[in-house]
N, CA, C and O atoms as a DFTB+ gen file, in Angstrom:
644 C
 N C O
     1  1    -101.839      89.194     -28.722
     2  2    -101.529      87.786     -28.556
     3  2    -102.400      86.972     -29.513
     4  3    -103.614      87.174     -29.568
     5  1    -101.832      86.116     -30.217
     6  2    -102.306      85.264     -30.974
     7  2    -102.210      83.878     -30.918
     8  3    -101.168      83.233     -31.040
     9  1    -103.666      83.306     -30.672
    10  2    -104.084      81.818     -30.561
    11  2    -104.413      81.298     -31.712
    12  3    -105.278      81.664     -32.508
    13  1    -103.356      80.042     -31.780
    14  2    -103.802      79.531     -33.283
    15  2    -103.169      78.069     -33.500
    16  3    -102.021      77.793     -33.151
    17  1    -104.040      77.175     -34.108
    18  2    -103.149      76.150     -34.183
    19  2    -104.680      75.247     -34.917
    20  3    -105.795      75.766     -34.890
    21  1    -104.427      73.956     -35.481
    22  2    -105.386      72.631     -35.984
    23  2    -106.489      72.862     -35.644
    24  3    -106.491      73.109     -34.438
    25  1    -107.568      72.923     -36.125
    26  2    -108.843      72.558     -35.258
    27  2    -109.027      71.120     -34.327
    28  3    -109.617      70.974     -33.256
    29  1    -108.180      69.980     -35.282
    30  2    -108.232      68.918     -34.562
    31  2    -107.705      69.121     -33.545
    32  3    -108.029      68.261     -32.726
    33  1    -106.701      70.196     -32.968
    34  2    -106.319      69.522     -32.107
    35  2    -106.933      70.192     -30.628
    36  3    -106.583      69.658     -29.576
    37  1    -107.827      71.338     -30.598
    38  2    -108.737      71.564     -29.900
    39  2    -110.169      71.709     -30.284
    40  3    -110.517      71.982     -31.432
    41  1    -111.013      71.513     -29.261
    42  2    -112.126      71.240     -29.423
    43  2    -112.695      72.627     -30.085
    44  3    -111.706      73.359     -30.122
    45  1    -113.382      73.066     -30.416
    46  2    -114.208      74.351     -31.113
    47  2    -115.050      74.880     -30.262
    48  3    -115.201      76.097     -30.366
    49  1    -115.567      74.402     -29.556
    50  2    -116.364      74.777     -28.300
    51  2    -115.795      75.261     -27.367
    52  3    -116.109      76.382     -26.966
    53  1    -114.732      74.469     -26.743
    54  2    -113.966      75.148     -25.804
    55  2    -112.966      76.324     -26.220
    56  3    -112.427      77.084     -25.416
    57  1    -112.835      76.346     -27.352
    58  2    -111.887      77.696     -27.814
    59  2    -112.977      78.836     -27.961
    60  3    -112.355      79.896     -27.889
    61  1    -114.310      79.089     -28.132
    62  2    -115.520      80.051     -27.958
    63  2    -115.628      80.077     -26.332
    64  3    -115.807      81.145     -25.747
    65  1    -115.536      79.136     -25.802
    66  2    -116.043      79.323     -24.293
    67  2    -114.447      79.916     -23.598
    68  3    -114.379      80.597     -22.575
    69  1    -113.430      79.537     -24.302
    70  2    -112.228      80.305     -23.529
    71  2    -112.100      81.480     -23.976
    72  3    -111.594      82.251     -23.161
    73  1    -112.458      82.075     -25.317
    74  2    -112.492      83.437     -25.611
    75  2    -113.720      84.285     -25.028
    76  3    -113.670      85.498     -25.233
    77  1    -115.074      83.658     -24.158
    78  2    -116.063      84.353     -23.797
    79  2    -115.323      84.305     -22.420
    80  3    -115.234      85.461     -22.007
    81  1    -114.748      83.400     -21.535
    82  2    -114.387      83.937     -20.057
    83  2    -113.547      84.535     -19.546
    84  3    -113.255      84.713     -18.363
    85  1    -112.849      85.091     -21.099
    86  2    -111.528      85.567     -20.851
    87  2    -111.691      87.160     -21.309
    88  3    -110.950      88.128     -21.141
    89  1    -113.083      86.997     -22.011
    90  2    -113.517      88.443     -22.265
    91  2    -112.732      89.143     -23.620
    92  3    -112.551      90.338     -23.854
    93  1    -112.421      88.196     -24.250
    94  2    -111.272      88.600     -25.240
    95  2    -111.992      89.278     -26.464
    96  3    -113.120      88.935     -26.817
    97  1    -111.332      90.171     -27.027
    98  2    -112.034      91.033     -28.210
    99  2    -110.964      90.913     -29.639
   100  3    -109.764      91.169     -29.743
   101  1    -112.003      90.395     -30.690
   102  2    -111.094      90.348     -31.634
   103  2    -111.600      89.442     -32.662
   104  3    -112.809      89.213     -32.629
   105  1    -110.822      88.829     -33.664
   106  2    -111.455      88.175     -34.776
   107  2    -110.263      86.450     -34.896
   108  3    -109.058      86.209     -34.968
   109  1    -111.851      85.486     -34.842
   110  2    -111.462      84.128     -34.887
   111  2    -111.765      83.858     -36.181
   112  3    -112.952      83.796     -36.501
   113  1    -110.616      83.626     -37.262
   114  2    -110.828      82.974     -38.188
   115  2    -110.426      81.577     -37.992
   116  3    -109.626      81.128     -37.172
   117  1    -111.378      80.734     -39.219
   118  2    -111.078      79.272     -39.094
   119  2    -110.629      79.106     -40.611
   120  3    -110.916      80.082     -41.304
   121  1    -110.164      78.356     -41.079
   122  2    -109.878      77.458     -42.247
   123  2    -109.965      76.666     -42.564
   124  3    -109.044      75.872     -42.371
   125  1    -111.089      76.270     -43.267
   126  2    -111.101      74.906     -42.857
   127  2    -110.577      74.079     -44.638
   128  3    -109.622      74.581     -45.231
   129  1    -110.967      73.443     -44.965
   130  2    -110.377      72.494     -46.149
   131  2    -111.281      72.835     -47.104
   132  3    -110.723      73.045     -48.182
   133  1    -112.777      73.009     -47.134
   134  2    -113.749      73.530     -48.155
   135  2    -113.799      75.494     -47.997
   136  3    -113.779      76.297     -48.930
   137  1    -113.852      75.725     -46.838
   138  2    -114.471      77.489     -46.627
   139  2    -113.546      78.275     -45.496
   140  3    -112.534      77.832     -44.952
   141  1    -114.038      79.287     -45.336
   142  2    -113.074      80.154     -44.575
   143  2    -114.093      81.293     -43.242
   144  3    -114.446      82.466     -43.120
   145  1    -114.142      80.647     -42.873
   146  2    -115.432      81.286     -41.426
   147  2    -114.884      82.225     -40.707
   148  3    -113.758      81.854     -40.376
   149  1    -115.235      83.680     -40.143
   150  2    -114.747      84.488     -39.298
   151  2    -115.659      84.939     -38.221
   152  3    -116.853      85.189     -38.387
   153  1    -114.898      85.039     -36.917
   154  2    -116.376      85.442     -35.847
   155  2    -116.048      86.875     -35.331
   156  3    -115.000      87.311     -35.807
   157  1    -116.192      87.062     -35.138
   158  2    -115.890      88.563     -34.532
   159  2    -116.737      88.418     -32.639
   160  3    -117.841      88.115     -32.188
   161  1    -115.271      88.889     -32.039
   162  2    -116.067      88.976     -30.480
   163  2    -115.141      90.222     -29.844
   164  3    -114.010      90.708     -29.854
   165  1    -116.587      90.376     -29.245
   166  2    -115.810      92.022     -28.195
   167  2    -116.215      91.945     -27.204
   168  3    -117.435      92.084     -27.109
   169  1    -115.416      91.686     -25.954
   170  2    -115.306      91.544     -24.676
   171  2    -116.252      89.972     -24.602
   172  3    -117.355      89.916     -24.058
   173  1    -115.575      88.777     -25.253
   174  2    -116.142      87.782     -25.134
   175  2    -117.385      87.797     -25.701
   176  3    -117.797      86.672     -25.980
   177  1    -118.152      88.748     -25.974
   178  2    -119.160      88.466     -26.799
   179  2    -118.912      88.313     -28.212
   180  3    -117.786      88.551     -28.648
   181  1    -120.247      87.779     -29.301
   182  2    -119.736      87.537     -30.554
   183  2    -120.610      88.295     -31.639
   184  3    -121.746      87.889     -31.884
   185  1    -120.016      89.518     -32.360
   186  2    -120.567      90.828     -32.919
   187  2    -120.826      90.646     -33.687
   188  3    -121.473      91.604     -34.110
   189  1    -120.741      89.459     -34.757
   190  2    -120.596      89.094     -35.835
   191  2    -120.182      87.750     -35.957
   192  3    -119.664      87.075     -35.067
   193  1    -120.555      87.251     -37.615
   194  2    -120.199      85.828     -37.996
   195  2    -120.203      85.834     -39.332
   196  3    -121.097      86.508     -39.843
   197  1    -119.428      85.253     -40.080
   198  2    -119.306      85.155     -41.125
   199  2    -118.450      84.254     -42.521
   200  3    -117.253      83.983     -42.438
   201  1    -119.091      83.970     -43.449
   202  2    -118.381      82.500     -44.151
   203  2    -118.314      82.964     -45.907
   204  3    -119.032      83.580     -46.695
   205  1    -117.419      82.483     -45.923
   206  2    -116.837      83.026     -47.633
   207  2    -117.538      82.863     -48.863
   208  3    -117.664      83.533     -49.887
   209  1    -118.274      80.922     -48.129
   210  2    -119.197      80.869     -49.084
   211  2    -119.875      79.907     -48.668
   212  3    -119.429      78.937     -48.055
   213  1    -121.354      80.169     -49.065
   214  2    -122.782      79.664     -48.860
   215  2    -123.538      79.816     -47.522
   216  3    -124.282      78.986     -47.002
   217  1    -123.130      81.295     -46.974
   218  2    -123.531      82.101     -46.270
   219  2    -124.845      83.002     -46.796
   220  3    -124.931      83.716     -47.795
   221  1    -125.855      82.700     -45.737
   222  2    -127.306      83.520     -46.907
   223  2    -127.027      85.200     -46.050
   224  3    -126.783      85.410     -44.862
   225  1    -127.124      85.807     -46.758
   226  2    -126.689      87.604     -46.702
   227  2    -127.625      87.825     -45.715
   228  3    -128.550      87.037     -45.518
   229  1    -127.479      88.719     -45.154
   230  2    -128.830      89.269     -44.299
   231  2    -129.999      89.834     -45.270
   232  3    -131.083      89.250     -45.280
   233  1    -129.860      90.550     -45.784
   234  2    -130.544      91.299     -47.487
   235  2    -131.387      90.247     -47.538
   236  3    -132.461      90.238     -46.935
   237  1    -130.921      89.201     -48.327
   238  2    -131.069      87.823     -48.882
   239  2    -132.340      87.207     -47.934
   240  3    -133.543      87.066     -48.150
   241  1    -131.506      86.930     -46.838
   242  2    -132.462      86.834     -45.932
   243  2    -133.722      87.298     -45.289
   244  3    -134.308      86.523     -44.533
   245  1    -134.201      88.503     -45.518
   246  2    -134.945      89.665     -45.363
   247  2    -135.594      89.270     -46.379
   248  3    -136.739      88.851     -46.211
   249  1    -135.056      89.306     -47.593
   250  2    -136.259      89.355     -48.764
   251  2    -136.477      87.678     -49.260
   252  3    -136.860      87.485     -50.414
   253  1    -136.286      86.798     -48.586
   254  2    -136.543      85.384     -48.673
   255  2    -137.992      85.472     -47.190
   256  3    -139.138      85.024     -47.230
   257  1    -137.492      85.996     -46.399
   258  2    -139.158      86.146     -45.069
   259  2    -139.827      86.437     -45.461
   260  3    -140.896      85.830     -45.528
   261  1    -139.471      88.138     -46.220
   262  2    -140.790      88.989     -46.908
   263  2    -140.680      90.415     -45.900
   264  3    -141.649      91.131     -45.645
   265  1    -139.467      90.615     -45.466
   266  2    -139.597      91.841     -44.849
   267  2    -138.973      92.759     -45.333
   268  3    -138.617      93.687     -44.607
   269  1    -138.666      92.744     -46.733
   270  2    -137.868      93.951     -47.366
   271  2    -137.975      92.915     -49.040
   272  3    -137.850      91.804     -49.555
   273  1    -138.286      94.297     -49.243
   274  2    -138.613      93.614     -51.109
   275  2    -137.102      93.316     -51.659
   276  3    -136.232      92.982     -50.855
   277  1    -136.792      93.458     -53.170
   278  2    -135.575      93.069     -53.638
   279  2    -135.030      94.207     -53.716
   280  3    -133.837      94.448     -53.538
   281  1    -136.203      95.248     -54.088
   282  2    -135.561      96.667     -54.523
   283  2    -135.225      97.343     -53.272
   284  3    -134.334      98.178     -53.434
   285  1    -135.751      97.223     -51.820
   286  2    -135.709      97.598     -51.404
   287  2    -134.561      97.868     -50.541
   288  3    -134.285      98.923     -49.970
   289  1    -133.666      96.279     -50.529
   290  2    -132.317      95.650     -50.930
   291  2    -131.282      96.436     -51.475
   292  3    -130.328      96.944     -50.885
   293  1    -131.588      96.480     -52.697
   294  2    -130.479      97.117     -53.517
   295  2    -130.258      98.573     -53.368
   296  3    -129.213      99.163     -53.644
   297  1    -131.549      99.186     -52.819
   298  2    -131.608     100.740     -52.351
   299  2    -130.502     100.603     -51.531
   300  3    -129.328     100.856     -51.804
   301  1    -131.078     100.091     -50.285
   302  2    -130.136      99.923     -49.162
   303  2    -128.945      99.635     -49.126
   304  3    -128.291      99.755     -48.090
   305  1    -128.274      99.056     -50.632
   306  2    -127.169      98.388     -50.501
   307  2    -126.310      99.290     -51.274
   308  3    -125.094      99.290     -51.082
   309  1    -127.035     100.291     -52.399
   310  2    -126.479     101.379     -52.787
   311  2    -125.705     102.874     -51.562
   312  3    -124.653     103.494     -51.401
   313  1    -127.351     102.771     -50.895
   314  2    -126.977     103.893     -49.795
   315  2    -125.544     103.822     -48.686
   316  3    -124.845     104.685     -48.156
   317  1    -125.557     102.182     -48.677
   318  2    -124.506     101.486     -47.973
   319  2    -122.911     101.944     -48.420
   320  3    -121.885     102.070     -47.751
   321  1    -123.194     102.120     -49.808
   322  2    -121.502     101.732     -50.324
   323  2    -121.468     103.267     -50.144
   324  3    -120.534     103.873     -49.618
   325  1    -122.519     103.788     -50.607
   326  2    -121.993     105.816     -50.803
   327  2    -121.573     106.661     -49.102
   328  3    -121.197     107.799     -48.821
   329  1    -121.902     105.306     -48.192
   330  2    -121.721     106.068     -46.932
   331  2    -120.278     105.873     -46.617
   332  3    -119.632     104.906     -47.021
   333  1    -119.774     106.886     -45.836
   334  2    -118.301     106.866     -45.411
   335  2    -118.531     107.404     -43.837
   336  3    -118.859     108.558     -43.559
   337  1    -118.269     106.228     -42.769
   338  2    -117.694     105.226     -42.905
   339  2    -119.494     104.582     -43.181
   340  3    -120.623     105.067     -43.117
   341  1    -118.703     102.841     -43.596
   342  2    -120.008     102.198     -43.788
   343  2    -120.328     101.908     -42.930
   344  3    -119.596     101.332     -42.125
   345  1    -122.386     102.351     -42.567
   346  2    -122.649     101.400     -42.253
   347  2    -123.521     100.439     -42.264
   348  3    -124.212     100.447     -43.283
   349  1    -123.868      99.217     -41.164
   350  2    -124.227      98.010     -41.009
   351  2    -125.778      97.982     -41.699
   352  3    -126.738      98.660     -41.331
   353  1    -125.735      96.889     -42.930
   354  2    -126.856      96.491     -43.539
   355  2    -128.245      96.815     -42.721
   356  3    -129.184      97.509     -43.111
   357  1    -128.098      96.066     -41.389
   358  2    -129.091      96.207     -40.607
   359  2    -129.624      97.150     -40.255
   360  3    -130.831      97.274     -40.463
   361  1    -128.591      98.531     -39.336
   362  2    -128.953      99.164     -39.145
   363  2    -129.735     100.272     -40.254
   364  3    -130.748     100.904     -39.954
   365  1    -129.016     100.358     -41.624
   366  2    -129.436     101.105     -42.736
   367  2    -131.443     100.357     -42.762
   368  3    -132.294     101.092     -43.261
   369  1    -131.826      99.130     -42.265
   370  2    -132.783      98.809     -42.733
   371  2    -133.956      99.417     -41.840
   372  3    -135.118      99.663     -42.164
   373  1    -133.338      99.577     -40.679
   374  2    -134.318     100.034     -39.174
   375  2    -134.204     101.653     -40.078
   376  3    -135.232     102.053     -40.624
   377  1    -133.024     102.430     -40.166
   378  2    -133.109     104.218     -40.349
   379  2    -134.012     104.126     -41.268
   380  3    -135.161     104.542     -41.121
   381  1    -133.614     103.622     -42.209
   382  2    -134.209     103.967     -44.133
   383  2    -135.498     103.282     -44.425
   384  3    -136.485     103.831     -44.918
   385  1    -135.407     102.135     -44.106
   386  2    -136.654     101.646     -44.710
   387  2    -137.385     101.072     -43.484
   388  3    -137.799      99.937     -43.723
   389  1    -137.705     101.558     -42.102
   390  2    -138.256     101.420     -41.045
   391  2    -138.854      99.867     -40.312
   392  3    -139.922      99.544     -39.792
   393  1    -137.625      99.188     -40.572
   394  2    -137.896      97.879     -40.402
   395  2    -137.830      98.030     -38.885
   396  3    -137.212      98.906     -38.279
   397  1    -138.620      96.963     -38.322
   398  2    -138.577      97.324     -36.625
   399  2    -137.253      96.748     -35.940
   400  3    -136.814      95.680     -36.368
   401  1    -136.699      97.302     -35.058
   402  2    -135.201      96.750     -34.475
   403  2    -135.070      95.305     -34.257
   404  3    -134.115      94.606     -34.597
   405  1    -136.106      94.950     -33.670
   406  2    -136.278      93.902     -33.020
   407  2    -136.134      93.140     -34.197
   408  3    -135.084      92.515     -34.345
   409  1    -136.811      93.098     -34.859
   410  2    -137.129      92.068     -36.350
   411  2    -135.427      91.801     -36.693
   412  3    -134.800      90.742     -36.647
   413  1    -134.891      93.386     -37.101
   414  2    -133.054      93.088     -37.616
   415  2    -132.466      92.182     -36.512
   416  3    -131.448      91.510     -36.671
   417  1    -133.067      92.217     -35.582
   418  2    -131.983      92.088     -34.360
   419  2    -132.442      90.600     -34.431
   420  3    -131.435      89.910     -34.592
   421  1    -133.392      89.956     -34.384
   422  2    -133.472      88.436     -34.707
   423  2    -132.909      87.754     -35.800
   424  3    -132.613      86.560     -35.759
   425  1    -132.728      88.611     -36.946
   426  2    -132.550      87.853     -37.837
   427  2    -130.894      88.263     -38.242
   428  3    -130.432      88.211     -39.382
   429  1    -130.347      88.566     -37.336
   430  2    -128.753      89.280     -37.228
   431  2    -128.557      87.624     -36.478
   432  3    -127.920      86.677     -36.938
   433  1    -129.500      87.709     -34.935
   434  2    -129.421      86.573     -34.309
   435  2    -129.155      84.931     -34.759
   436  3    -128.510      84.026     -34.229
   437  1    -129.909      85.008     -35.895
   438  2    -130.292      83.602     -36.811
   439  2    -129.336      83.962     -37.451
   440  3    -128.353      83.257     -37.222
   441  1    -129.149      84.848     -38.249
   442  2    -127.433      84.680     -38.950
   443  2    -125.801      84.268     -38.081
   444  3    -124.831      83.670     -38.548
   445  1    -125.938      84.679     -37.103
   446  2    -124.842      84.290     -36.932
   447  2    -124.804      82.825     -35.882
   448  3    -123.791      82.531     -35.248
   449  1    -125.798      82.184     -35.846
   450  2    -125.815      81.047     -35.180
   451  2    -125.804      80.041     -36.438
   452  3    -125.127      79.016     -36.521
   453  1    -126.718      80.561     -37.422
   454  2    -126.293      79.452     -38.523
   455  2    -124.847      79.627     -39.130
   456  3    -124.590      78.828     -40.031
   457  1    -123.728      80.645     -38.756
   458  2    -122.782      80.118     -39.355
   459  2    -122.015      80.238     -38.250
   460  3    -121.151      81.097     -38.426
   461  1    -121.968      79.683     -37.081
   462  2    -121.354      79.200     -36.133
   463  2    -121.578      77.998     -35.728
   464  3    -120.726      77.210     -35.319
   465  1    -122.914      77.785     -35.843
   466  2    -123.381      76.025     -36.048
   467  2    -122.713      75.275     -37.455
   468  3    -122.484      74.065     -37.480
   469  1    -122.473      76.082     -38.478
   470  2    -121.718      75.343     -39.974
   471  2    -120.174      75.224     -39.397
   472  3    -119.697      74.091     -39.335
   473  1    -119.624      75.998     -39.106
   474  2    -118.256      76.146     -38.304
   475  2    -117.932      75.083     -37.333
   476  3    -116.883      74.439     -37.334
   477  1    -119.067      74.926     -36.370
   478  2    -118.834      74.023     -35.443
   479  2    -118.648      72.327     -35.920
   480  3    -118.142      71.429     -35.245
   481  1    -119.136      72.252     -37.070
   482  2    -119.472      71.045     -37.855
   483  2    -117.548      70.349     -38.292
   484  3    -117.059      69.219     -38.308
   485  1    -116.941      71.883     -38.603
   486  2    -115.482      71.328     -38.915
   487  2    -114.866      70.700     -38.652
   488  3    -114.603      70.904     -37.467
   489  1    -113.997      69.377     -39.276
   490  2    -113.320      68.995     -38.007
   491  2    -111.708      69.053     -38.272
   492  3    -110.853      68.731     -37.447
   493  1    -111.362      69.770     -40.251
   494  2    -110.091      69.361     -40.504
   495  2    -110.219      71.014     -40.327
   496  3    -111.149      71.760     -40.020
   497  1    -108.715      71.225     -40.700
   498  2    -108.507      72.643     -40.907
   499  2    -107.339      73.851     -40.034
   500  3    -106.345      73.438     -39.438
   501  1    -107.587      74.877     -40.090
   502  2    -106.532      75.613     -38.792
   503  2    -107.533      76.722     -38.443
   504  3    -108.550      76.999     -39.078
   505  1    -107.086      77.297     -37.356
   506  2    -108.198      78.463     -36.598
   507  2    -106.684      79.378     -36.378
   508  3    -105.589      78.819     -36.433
   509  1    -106.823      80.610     -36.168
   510  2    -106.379      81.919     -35.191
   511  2    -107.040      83.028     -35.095
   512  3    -107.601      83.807     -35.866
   513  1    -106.812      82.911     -33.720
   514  2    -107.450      84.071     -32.516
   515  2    -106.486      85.108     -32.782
   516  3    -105.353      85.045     -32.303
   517  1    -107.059      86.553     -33.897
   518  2    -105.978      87.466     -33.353
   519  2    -106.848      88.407     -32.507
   520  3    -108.004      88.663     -32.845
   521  1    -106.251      88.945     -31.348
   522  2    -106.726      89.752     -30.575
   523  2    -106.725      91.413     -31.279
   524  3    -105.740      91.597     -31.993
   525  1    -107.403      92.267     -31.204
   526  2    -107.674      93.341     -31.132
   527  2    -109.138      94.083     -30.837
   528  3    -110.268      93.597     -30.791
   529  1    -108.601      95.662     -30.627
   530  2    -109.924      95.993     -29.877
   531  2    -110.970      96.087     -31.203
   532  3    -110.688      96.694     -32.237
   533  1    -112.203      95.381     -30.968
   534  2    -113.635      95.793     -32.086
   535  2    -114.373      96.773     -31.064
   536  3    -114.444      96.420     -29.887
   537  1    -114.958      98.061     -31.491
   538  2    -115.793      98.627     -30.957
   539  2    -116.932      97.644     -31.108
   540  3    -116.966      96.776     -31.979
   541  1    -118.140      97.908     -29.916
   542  2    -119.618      97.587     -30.050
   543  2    -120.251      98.350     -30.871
   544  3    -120.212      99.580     -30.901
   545  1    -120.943      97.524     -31.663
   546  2    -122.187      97.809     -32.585
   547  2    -122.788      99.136     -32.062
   548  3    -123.621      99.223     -31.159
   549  1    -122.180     100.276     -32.843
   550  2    -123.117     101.620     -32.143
   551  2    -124.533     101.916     -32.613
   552  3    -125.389     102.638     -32.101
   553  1    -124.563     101.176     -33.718
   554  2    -126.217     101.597     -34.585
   555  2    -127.353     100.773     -33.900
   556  3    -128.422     101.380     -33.839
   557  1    -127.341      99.389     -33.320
   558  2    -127.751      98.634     -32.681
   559  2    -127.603      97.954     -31.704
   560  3    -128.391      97.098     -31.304
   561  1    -126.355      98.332     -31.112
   562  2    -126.612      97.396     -29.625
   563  2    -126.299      96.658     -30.188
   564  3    -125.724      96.387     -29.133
   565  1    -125.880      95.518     -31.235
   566  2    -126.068      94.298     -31.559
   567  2    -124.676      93.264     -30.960
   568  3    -123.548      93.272     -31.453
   569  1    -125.058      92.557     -29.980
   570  2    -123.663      91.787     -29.508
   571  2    -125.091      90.500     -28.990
   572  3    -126.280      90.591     -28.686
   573  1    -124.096      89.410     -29.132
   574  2    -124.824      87.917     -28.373
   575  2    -123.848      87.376     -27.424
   576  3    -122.665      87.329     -27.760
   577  1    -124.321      86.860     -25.988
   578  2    -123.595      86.295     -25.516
   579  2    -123.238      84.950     -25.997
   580  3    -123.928      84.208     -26.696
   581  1    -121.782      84.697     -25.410
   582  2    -121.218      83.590     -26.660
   583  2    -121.804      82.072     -26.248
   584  3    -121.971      81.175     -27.074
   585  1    -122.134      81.935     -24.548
   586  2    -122.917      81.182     -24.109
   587  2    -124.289      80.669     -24.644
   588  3    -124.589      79.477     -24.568
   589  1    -124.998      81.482     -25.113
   590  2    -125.983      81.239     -25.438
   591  2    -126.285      81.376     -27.121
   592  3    -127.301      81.583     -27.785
   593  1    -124.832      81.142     -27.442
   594  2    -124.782      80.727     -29.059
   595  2    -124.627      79.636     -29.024
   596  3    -125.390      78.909     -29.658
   597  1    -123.641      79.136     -28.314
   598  2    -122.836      77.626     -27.477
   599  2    -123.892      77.232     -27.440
   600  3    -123.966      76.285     -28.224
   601  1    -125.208      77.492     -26.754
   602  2    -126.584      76.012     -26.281
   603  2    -127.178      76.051     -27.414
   604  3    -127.553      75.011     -27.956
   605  1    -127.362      77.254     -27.958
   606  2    -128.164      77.036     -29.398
   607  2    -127.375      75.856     -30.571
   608  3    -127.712      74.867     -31.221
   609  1    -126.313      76.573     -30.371
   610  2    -125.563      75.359     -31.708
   611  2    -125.301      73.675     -31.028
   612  3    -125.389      72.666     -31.729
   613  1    -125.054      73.663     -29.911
   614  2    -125.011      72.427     -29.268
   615  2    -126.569      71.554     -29.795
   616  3    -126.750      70.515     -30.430
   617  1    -127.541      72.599     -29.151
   618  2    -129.153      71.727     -29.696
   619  2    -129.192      71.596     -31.060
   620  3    -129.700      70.636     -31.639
   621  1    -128.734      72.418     -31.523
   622  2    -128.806      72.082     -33.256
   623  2    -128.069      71.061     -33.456
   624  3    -128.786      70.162     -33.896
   625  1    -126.693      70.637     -33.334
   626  2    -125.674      69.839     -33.730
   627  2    -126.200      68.381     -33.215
   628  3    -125.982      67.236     -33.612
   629  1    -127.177      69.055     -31.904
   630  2    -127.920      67.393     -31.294
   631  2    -128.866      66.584     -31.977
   632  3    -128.925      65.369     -32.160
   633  1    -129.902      67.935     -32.454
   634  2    -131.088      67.671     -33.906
   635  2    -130.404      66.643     -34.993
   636  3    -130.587      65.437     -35.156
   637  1    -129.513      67.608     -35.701
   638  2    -128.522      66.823     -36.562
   639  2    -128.465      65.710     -36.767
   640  3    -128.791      65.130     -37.802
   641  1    -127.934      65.160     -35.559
   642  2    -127.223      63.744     -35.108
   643  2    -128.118      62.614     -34.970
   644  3    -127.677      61.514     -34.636
């Protein structure tokens, strides 16, 4: 089943909070008039986030803190492409280059709230919900409840204002 229609003409908040109580699994793209945002949620949670452009990489991000050099990056990003199936940046950073979980797992956290807080900002554009099953993150556990992306981006959008 597929939900889709204006952003104007529903709120953005309530279309995250109806896909978290409904437990729905699958990928929300938006469209908006400048970029093209995708969320990924499985069983109402949200596994992922992501924007076409001026999205900072996780990599990027890592070696802008200081917790993974540049090279250490591009290792990782080599080992990435030669794996079949691929996988997740993050997790390659905890196996290979012994970054602590917790550390990926915050800054997985901060990635996908900053581009769900940029998303939330939209107001022209079109969205659809297509449903299908996403497995959970097997390398990390990594899922956020969608609630508590919702208060984070709400306080941000409040800062903002």
């Amino acid at each position: 089943m597929a939900i889709e229609g204006p952003i104007k003409e529903l709120n953005l908040m309530d279309l995250f909070q109806l896909l978290a109580m409904s437990r729905k699994s699958g990928v929300l793209t938006l469209d908006s008039t400048k970029n093209v945002g995708q969320v990924f949620f499985s069983n109402g949670n949200i596994i992922r986030a992501t924007l076409q452009q001026g999205e900072e990489r996780l990599g990027e991000k890592m070696v802008r803190e200081g917790k993974l050099s540049a090279g250490e990056v591009d290792s990782l990003l080599r080992e990435q492409s030669g794996r079949k199936p691929r996988k997740p940046l993050g997790a390659l950073a905890v196996e290979a280059a012994g970054l602590p979980k917790d550390v990926v797992m915050e800054k997985l956290r901060a990635q996908v709230e900053d581009v769900v807080a940029h998303i939330m900002d939209w107001h022209d554009g079109y969205f659809r919900f297509e449903e299908m099953e996403l497995p959970p993150d097997q390398d990390l556990g990594f899922s956020l409840v969608t609630e508590n992306v919702m208060m984070e981006v709400s306080r941000r959008l409040d800062e903002w204002s």
